[in-house]
Amino acid sequence: MKSAIIVFPGTNREKDMQMALEYVSGQTPSLVWHKDTSLPDCDLMVLPGGFSYGDYLRCGAMAAHSPIMKEVIERAKKGTRLLAVCNGFQMLVETGLVPGALLHNQSLKFICKQVHLRAENTQTDFTRRFAKGQVLQVPIAHGEGNYFVNDDMLKSLQDNNQIAFRYCDENGQTTTDSNPNGSIYNIAGVFNDSKTIMGMMPHPEDSVVTHANGHQGIPLFQSIVEALA
Amino acid sequence: MSQAALKQKPSIQEPAITLELAKSFGLSESEFALVKDILGRMPTYTELGIFSVMWSEHCSYKSSRLHLKKLPTEGKCVIQGPGENAGVIDIGDGQAAVFKMESHNHPSYIEPYQGAATGVGGIMRDVFTMGARPIANLNALRFGDPSHPRTRALVKGVVAGISGYGNCVGVPTVGGETNFHKSYNGNNLVNAMTVGLADQDKIYYARGAGVGQPIVYVGSKTGRDGIHGATMASAEFGDGNEENRPTVQVGDPFTEKLLIEACLELMQSDAIISIQDMGAAGLTSSAVEIASKGEIGVVLDLDHVPQRELNMVPYEIMLSESQERMLMILKPGSENKARAIIEKWDLDFAVIGHTTDDQHLRLNMYGECWCDIPVPPLVDQAPLYDRPSVPPKAPQQIDNKAFDVSDKGLLGDLKKLIACPDLASKRWIWEQYDSLVMGETIFSPGVANTQALKSGDAALVKIPNKDKALAMSSDVTPRYVEANPFEGGKQAVAESYRNITATGATPLAVTNNLNFGNPEKPEIMGQIVAALDGMGEACRALDYPIVSGNVSLYNETSGRAIQPTPTIGGVGVIANYKQAVGLAFTKEGHSIFVIGETKGHLGQSLFLREIHGIEKGDAPHVDLATEKLNGDFIRTQILNGEISACHDVSDGGLLVAVAEMAMAGKIGCVIDYKADHAASFWFGEDQARYVVTTPSPDQFIQAAKSSGIPCEKLGITHGYDLTLGESLKISDLTKINEDWLPLYMNS
């Protein structure tokens, strides 16, 4: 599986992502600078975490207009798989490839902690190695991860099985207390309608390699490798 | 804004040069006379500004330099000791750890968010200037009494500033400490430490520039922020210091991140001869530093300095402390290659001058010369004071017997202790720091449900593509230093040594950040001298040299000094991170031991302060030979796989240490040790002690015996309660420990 991680000025979790993908797939992803206008051939594109352009404007808003993004959007529309994590997810919603917006955390503070997620739709290229309802523990690290959509859109996400992960407690209960940032319906990650694009706030890439903080992010990357091999 | 528009000479009205003006710049009468003597004439306004910042306490260390010389700065791991931007030590495999701690106390009190943020930015620049990629940040924070009206806002602002800057740059904040004490009411402390990783053959220094080489400015544009910041940091606070707000710089972590990547990329080529970040005293100190260390002269054409404000004058450009700027000397002919890399990262790049052979600092702008200072006397004749000092008063002794407690009262007191501001969980703080970015964090802060899932006495960060990891910690117990500066200085070093050791790592070297009051007061100077003596003695005995540091004096408001706070930032290495142990109980049925002798020292203990409201007595004394012996024993046992958890005994004493291990592991314990004097045994703060758990107690006792190490069995890990006569649920203890700070911040 060939993968390409897009690097923006201010991106800072590209190495974490590279390490995780390499660990699971055995192949080193290429890092693509945002000013490039052509992407290498790849099966998976990744928008990684960080603070692109300092997040001085709305998070992800500037990066969504970087030169490389035109190509990323075009390929994604044609079906090349796209994984967008944290700041990448913020860019993704800015492009409109998935619905919704990411608001300030309810606490108005940056939060870095371990959270539990429940895999909701496990029939996708990103989640097929999870059992439905499986609970995984991964960290979050963000200030603006409070996912919001209106009621109609929420219903449509539910009807189309577009919800990837929801915040829950360790027993899989999607309680208010287990929701770290105020996201609507405890949503931590979503798909586009054809499930070829996934955006999520938590960092599965920081829960993969042996020395990292738990290994429960591994099935996510195994799913991708299995699907795209 | 075009550069051409800036070059139009504005009408410049500079004040007349008088003694009064010099004094308002922080120069004394004799220092002003020396300036005139060096120049053989009256200084210009720009020159006066340059002398005053270079000779400020902050830049010249004029009160502390004599005494700093007594510290041991050499050792077998030391590649670069004090004198460069940061210290450099050998960590094997041709790699080096580059680290330093620096204060941003005064700015953080005036403007907490920006003051703390730029403190983090400044210390990271010191590290990557040397060619090292920052891999970890730590911070040591001291705030005033929680009941003081400003404390809550200061905590909030400082933490948000550190979080806002460090998270954005993408360097994990992995450790630190936070204390509260009324002596910091008008003067909080923000000490930030960065640890970086470099290849030993790719270290960059300020020294080494030659004649006829281009001087290049890289980074953000220069504005009017932070002018005279170094002078402000070298004075006591009075009331109404808010008017100093314009002397606080504004941070831009996004530019810092670009600057790190751009500099490290440029450093992969051979274009840079010498490099210096523009920190305190900005362009002035970086230019003087490069000139002085290279024994060369410098000519700067200030018209070419990228400026973000109109009509700036040489005085402002030279004294601005705008952030995220670097000064480099390039190999002639490599300018275009360097420019391409810097501009790829959307940063300003400008050739602003060249080096000469006459050892003068010359500044041109608007077609005129504004400054012509011979560099050697500016540096070498900087004032050096042997300030009068009086030896610290002998501490009052206390009578332990007056404070004993029944077995029944023990657990009640424990509950109070773990809820007190100094021991309460700092989760509210560290959850705002990204401790996981870069993906190499093994031990992160806190005791329960930590970000990395594990925690130890020191933070532990793995080296990419290697099994080895760096352990790091920041330590000092200001109340000990105040009671007994010599012993307190020793203790800060010893505790650092112990915290690194408790993970299984070998302590290698330290950086220090000396925060004291006004050195012109003999009793404060006495504290400084004695604390440094103690520190030096401990560093020598533990083979734990000081490789970098920072001095912050005049930490006083309206004549009230802070508790002396010489913070120690320690770094150690462990060959295989898998051998490291955390502080959490790992399994039921393990035996719990205390290593080291417990005499029951209650003087200056948290028990006295929090339970009895008394801040009295001598600091616990550190026997350095014992410290080393016990440390070596613990480390060997950890590396032999005999120890399943290890925690040093410090603030709060033995029972607090045991409770923290239980909370971290969510596993209880049954303690069956019967102490003769319960309070002093369980809450005394004797040094050189560790609590450990082991699955093989007989073997462990044998090992301790044959090494001559005092070792007492306390009990066994078991269930979900802490049982010592009576029982307490671990989950209840955790709740008490976790509740205080969020309740305080939200009230």
PDB file of N, CA and C in Angstrom, chain B residues 662-716:
ATOM      1  N   ALA B 662      -0.313   3.871  45.001  1.00  0.00           N
ATOM      2  CA  ALA B 662      -1.583   3.149  44.979  1.00  0.00           C
ATOM      3  C   ALA B 662      -2.562   3.824  44.025  1.00  0.00           C
ATOM      4  N   MET B 663      -2.639   5.145  44.100  1.00  0.00           N
ATOM      5  CA  MET B 663      -3.567   5.871  43.223  1.00  0.00           C
ATOM      6  C   MET B 663      -3.180   5.676  41.757  1.00  0.00           C
ATOM      7  N   ALA B 664      -1.877   5.712  41.499  1.00  0.00           N
ATOM      8  CA  ALA B 664      -1.414   5.576  40.115  1.00  0.00           C
ATOM      9  C   ALA B 664      -1.738   4.204  39.556  1.00  0.00           C
ATOM     10  N   GLY B 665      -1.667   3.190  40.414  1.00  0.00           N
ATOM     11  CA  GLY B 665      -1.911   1.829  39.941  1.00  0.00           C
ATOM     12  C   GLY B 665      -3.332   1.351  40.139  1.00  0.00           C
ATOM     13  N   LYS B 666      -4.140   2.158  40.829  1.00  0.00           N
ATOM     14  CA  LYS B 666      -5.507   1.745  41.214  1.00  0.00           C
ATOM     15  C   LYS B 666      -5.472   0.387  41.919  1.00  0.00           C
ATOM     16  N   ILE B 667      -4.436   0.188  42.706  1.00  0.00           N
ATOM     17  CA  ILE B 667      -4.289  -1.035  43.488  1.00  0.00           C
ATOM     18  C   ILE B 667      -4.012  -0.600  44.926  1.00  0.00           C
ATOM     19  N   GLY B 668      -4.655  -1.264  45.875  1.00  0.00           N
ATOM     20  CA  GLY B 668      -4.493  -0.902  47.266  1.00  0.00           C
ATOM     21  C   GLY B 668      -3.297  -1.571  47.918  1.00  0.00           C
ATOM     22  N   CYS B 669      -3.211  -1.423  49.237  1.00  0.00           N
ATOM     23  CA  CYS B 669      -2.114  -2.061  49.948  1.00  0.00           C
ATOM     24  C   CYS B 669      -2.489  -2.242  51.415  1.00  0.00           C
ATOM     25  N   VAL B 670      -1.877  -3.235  52.021  1.00  0.00           N
ATOM     26  CA  VAL B 670      -2.030  -3.429  53.454  1.00  0.00           C
ATOM     27  C   VAL B 670      -0.679  -3.141  54.084  1.00  0.00           C
ATOM     28  N   ILE B 671      -0.645  -2.104  54.929  1.00  0.00           N
ATOM     29  CA  ILE B 671       0.600  -1.701  55.563  1.00  0.00           C
ATOM     30  C   ILE B 671       0.611  -2.268  56.978  1.00  0.00           C
ATOM     31  N   ASP B 672       1.613  -3.072  57.301  1.00  0.00           N
ATOM     32  CA  ASP B 672       1.625  -3.637  58.655  1.00  0.00           C
ATOM     33  C   ASP B 672       2.842  -3.186  59.463  1.00  0.00           C
ATOM     34  N   TYR B 673       3.575  -2.226  58.967  1.00  0.00           N
ATOM     35  CA  TYR B 673       4.726  -1.730  59.717  1.00  0.00           C
ATOM     36  C   TYR B 673       4.238  -0.925  60.920  1.00  0.00           C
ATOM     37  N   LYS B 674       4.804  -1.208  62.072  1.00  0.00           N
ATOM     38  CA  LYS B 674       4.407  -0.465  63.272  1.00  0.00           C
ATOM     39  C   LYS B 674       5.493   0.537  63.636  1.00  0.00           C
ATOM     40  N   ALA B 675       5.182   1.803  63.488  1.00  0.00           N
ATOM     41  CA  ALA B 675       6.172   2.842  63.778  1.00  0.00           C
ATOM     42  C   ALA B 675       6.049   3.272  65.240  1.00  0.00           C
ATOM     43  N   ASP B 676       7.183   3.574  65.853  1.00  0.00           N
ATOM     44  CA  ASP B 676       7.154   4.044  67.240  1.00  0.00           C
ATOM     45  C   ASP B 676       6.542   5.445  67.331  1.00  0.00           C
ATOM     46  N   HIS B 677       6.973   6.298  66.404  1.00  0.00           N
ATOM     47  CA  HIS B 677       6.415   7.657  66.372  1.00  0.00           C
ATOM     48  C   HIS B 677       5.769   7.842  65.019  1.00  0.00           C
ATOM     49  N   ALA B 678       4.462   7.643  64.980  1.00  0.00           N
ATOM     50  CA  ALA B 678       3.768   7.529  63.698  1.00  0.00           C
ATOM     51  C   ALA B 678       3.958   8.766  62.825  1.00  0.00           C
ATOM     52  N   ALA B 679       3.796   9.971  63.368  1.00  0.00           N
ATOM     53  CA  ALA B 679       3.838  11.174  62.534  1.00  0.00           C
ATOM     54  C   ALA B 679       5.203  11.319  61.881  1.00  0.00           C
ATOM     55  N   SER B 680       6.260  11.194  62.703  1.00  0.00           N
ATOM     56  CA  SER B 680       7.572  11.430  62.109  1.00  0.00           C
ATOM     57  C   SER B 680       7.961  10.302  61.159  1.00  0.00           C
ATOM     58  N   PHE B 681       7.519   9.080  61.447  1.00  0.00           N
ATOM     59  CA  PHE B 681       7.851   7.995  60.523  1.00  0.00           C
ATOM     60  C   PHE B 681       7.115   8.159  59.197  1.00  0.00           C
ATOM     61  N   TRP B 682       5.823   8.405  59.262  1.00  0.00           N
ATOM     62  CA  TRP B 682       5.024   8.401  58.027  1.00  0.00           C
ATOM     63  C   TRP B 682       5.050   9.730  57.282  1.00  0.00           C
ATOM     64  N   PHE B 683       5.305  10.830  57.987  1.00  0.00           N
ATOM     65  CA  PHE B 683       5.257  12.134  57.313  1.00  0.00           C
ATOM     66  C   PHE B 683       6.586  12.879  57.322  1.00  0.00           C
ATOM     67  N   GLY B 684       7.612  12.302  57.963  1.00  0.00           N
ATOM     68  CA  GLY B 684       8.925  12.935  57.971  1.00  0.00           C
ATOM     69  C   GLY B 684       9.494  12.971  56.562  1.00  0.00           C
ATOM     70  N   GLU B 685      10.363  13.932  56.310  1.00  0.00           N
ATOM     71  CA  GLU B 685      10.861  14.100  54.944  1.00  0.00           C
ATOM     72  C   GLU B 685      12.368  13.840  54.851  1.00  0.00           C
ATOM     73  N   ASP B 686      12.826  12.772  55.516  1.00  0.00           N
ATOM     74  CA  ASP B 686      14.240  12.392  55.388  1.00  0.00           C
ATOM     75  C   ASP B 686      14.560  12.129  53.923  1.00  0.00           C
ATOM     76  N   GLN B 687      15.820  12.356  53.590  1.00  0.00           N
ATOM     77  CA  GLN B 687      16.242  12.255  52.190  1.00  0.00           C
ATOM     78  C   GLN B 687      16.770  10.865  51.856  1.00  0.00           C
ATOM     79  N   ALA B 688      17.134  10.719  50.597  1.00  0.00           N
ATOM     80  CA  ALA B 688      17.768   9.491  50.087  1.00  0.00           C
ATOM     81  C   ALA B 688      16.898   8.247  50.258  1.00  0.00           C
ATOM     82  N   ARG B 689      15.601   8.424  50.156  1.00  0.00           N
ATOM     83  CA  ARG B 689      14.694   7.287  50.332  1.00  0.00           C
ATOM     84  C   ARG B 689      13.830   7.038  49.091  1.00  0.00           C
ATOM     85  N   TYR B 690      13.493   5.795  48.900  1.00  0.00           N
ATOM     86  CA  TYR B 690      12.615   5.375  47.801  1.00  0.00           C
ATOM     87  C   TYR B 690      11.623   4.356  48.358  1.00  0.00           C
ATOM     88  N   VAL B 691      10.420   4.345  47.841  1.00  0.00           N
ATOM     89  CA  VAL B 691       9.500   3.238  48.094  1.00  0.00           C
ATOM     90  C   VAL B 691       9.497   2.375  46.843  1.00  0.00           C
ATOM     91  N   VAL B 692       9.657   1.077  47.033  1.00  0.00           N
ATOM     92  CA  VAL B 692       9.663   0.175  45.880  1.00  0.00           C
ATOM     93  C   VAL B 692       8.734  -1.008  46.143  1.00  0.00           C
ATOM     94  N   THR B 693       8.294  -1.637  45.074  1.00  0.00           N
ATOM     95  CA  THR B 693       7.584  -2.909  45.221  1.00  0.00           C
ATOM     96  C   THR B 693       8.370  -3.964  44.459  1.00  0.00           C
ATOM     97  N   THR B 694       8.278  -5.177  44.964  1.00  0.00           N
ATOM     98  CA  THR B 694       8.993  -6.273  44.321  1.00  0.00           C
ATOM     99  C   THR B 694       8.206  -7.567  44.468  1.00  0.00           C
ATOM    100  N   PRO B 695       8.239  -8.411  43.439  1.00  0.00           N
ATOM    101  CA  PRO B 695       7.582  -9.712  43.549  1.00  0.00           C
ATOM    102  C   PRO B 695       8.446 -10.708  44.319  1.00  0.00           C
ATOM    103  N   SER B 696       9.745 -10.409  44.487  1.00  0.00           N
ATOM    104  CA  SER B 696      10.619 -11.389  45.155  1.00  0.00           C
ATOM    105  C   SER B 696      11.300 -10.759  46.365  1.00  0.00           C
ATOM    106  N   PRO B 697      10.557 -10.663  47.474  1.00  0.00           N
ATOM    107  CA  PRO B 697      11.042  -9.927  48.644  1.00  0.00           C
ATOM    108  C   PRO B 697      12.310 -10.513  49.275  1.00  0.00           C
ATOM    109  N   ASP B 698      12.407 -11.838  49.333  1.00  0.00           N
ATOM    110  CA  ASP B 698      13.559 -12.413  50.033  1.00  0.00           C
ATOM    111  C   ASP B 698      14.855 -12.054  49.324  1.00  0.00           C
ATOM    112  N   GLN B 699      14.801 -12.207  48.017  1.00  0.00           N
ATOM    113  CA  GLN B 699      15.963 -11.879  47.201  1.00  0.00           C
ATOM    114  C   GLN B 699      16.335 -10.401  47.369  1.00  0.00           C
ATOM    115  N   PHE B 700      15.291  -9.573  47.416  1.00  0.00           N
ATOM    116  CA  PHE B 700      15.501  -8.136  47.501  1.00  0.00           C
ATOM    117  C   PHE B 700      16.150  -7.765  48.830  1.00  0.00           C
ATOM    118  N   ILE B 701      15.623  -8.351  49.919  1.00  0.00           N
ATOM    119  CA  ILE B 701      16.185  -8.069  51.253  1.00  0.00           C
ATOM    120  C   ILE B 701      17.652  -8.489  51.282  1.00  0.00           C
ATOM    121  N   GLN B 702      17.907  -9.645  50.690  1.00  0.00           N
ATOM    122  CA  GLN B 702      19.270 -10.155  50.656  1.00  0.00           C
ATOM    123  C   GLN B 702      20.206  -9.180  49.923  1.00  0.00           C
ATOM    124  N   ALA B 703      19.712  -8.705  48.780  1.00  0.00           N
ATOM    125  CA  ALA B 703      20.512  -7.776  47.978  1.00  0.00           C
ATOM    126  C   ALA B 703      20.790  -6.496  48.753  1.00  0.00           C
ATOM    127  N   ALA B 704      19.781  -5.998  49.445  1.00  0.00           N
ATOM    128  CA  ALA B 704      19.952  -4.760  50.217  1.00  0.00           C
ATOM    129  C   ALA B 704      20.958  -4.981  51.340  1.00  0.00           C
ATOM    130  N   LYS B 705      20.817  -6.117  52.010  1.00  0.00           N
ATOM    131  CA  LYS B 705      21.716  -6.442  53.113  1.00  0.00           C
ATOM    132  C   LYS B 705      23.162  -6.486  52.634  1.00  0.00           C
ATOM    133  N   SER B 706      23.363  -7.201  51.529  1.00  0.00           N
ATOM    134  CA  SER B 706      24.752  -7.370  51.093  1.00  0.00           C
ATOM    135  C   SER B 706      25.328  -6.055  50.560  1.00  0.00           C
ATOM    136  N   SER B 707      24.480  -5.107  50.203  1.00  0.00           N
ATOM    137  CA  SER B 707      24.999  -3.797  49.788  1.00  0.00           C
ATOM    138  C   SER B 707      25.033  -2.812  50.952  1.00  0.00           C
ATOM    139  N   GLY B 708      24.571  -3.248  52.117  1.00  0.00           N
ATOM    140  CA  GLY B 708      24.557  -2.362  53.286  1.00  0.00           C
ATOM    141  C   GLY B 708      23.540  -1.238  53.176  1.00  0.00           C
ATOM    142  N   ILE B 709      22.416  -1.516  52.506  1.00  0.00           N
ATOM    143  CA  ILE B 709      21.394  -0.487  52.297  1.00  0.00           C
ATOM    144  C   ILE B 709      20.249  -0.714  53.275  1.00  0.00           C
ATOM    145  N   PRO B 710      19.864   0.318  54.067  1.00  0.00           N
ATOM    146  CA  PRO B 710      18.718   0.161  54.962  1.00  0.00           C
ATOM    147  C   PRO B 710      17.453  -0.133  54.170  1.00  0.00           C
ATOM    148  N   CYS B 711      16.690  -1.099  54.644  1.00  0.00           N
ATOM    149  CA  CYS B 711      15.547  -1.578  53.885  1.00  0.00           C
ATOM    150  C   CYS B 711      14.508  -2.095  54.870  1.00  0.00           C
ATOM    151  N   GLU B 712      13.302  -1.526  54.835  1.00  0.00           N
ATOM    152  CA  GLU B 712      12.244  -1.959  55.749  1.00  0.00           C
ATOM    153  C   GLU B 712      11.042  -2.396  54.951  1.00  0.00           C
ATOM    154  N   LYS B 713      10.469  -3.536  55.311  1.00  0.00           N
ATOM    155  CA  LYS B 713       9.246  -3.941  54.633  1.00  0.00           C
ATOM    156  C   LYS B 713       8.061  -3.203  55.253  1.00  0.00           C
ATOM    157  N   LEU B 714       7.255  -2.568  54.424  1.00  0.00           N
ATOM    158  CA  LEU B 714       6.110  -1.805  54.924  1.00  0.00           C
ATOM    159  C   LEU B 714       4.826  -2.602  54.857  1.00  0.00           C
ATOM    160  N   GLY B 715       4.695  -3.446  53.824  1.00  0.00           N
ATOM    161  CA  GLY B 715       3.450  -4.182  53.658  1.00  0.00           C
ATOM    162  C   GLY B 715       3.404  -4.821  52.291  1.00  0.00           C
ATOM    163  N   ILE B 716       2.168  -4.986  51.810  1.00  0.00           N
ATOM    164  CA  ILE B 716       1.983  -5.717  50.568  1.00  0.00           C
ATOM    165  C   ILE B 716       0.888  -5.052  49.731  1.00  0.00           C
TER     166      ILE B 716
END
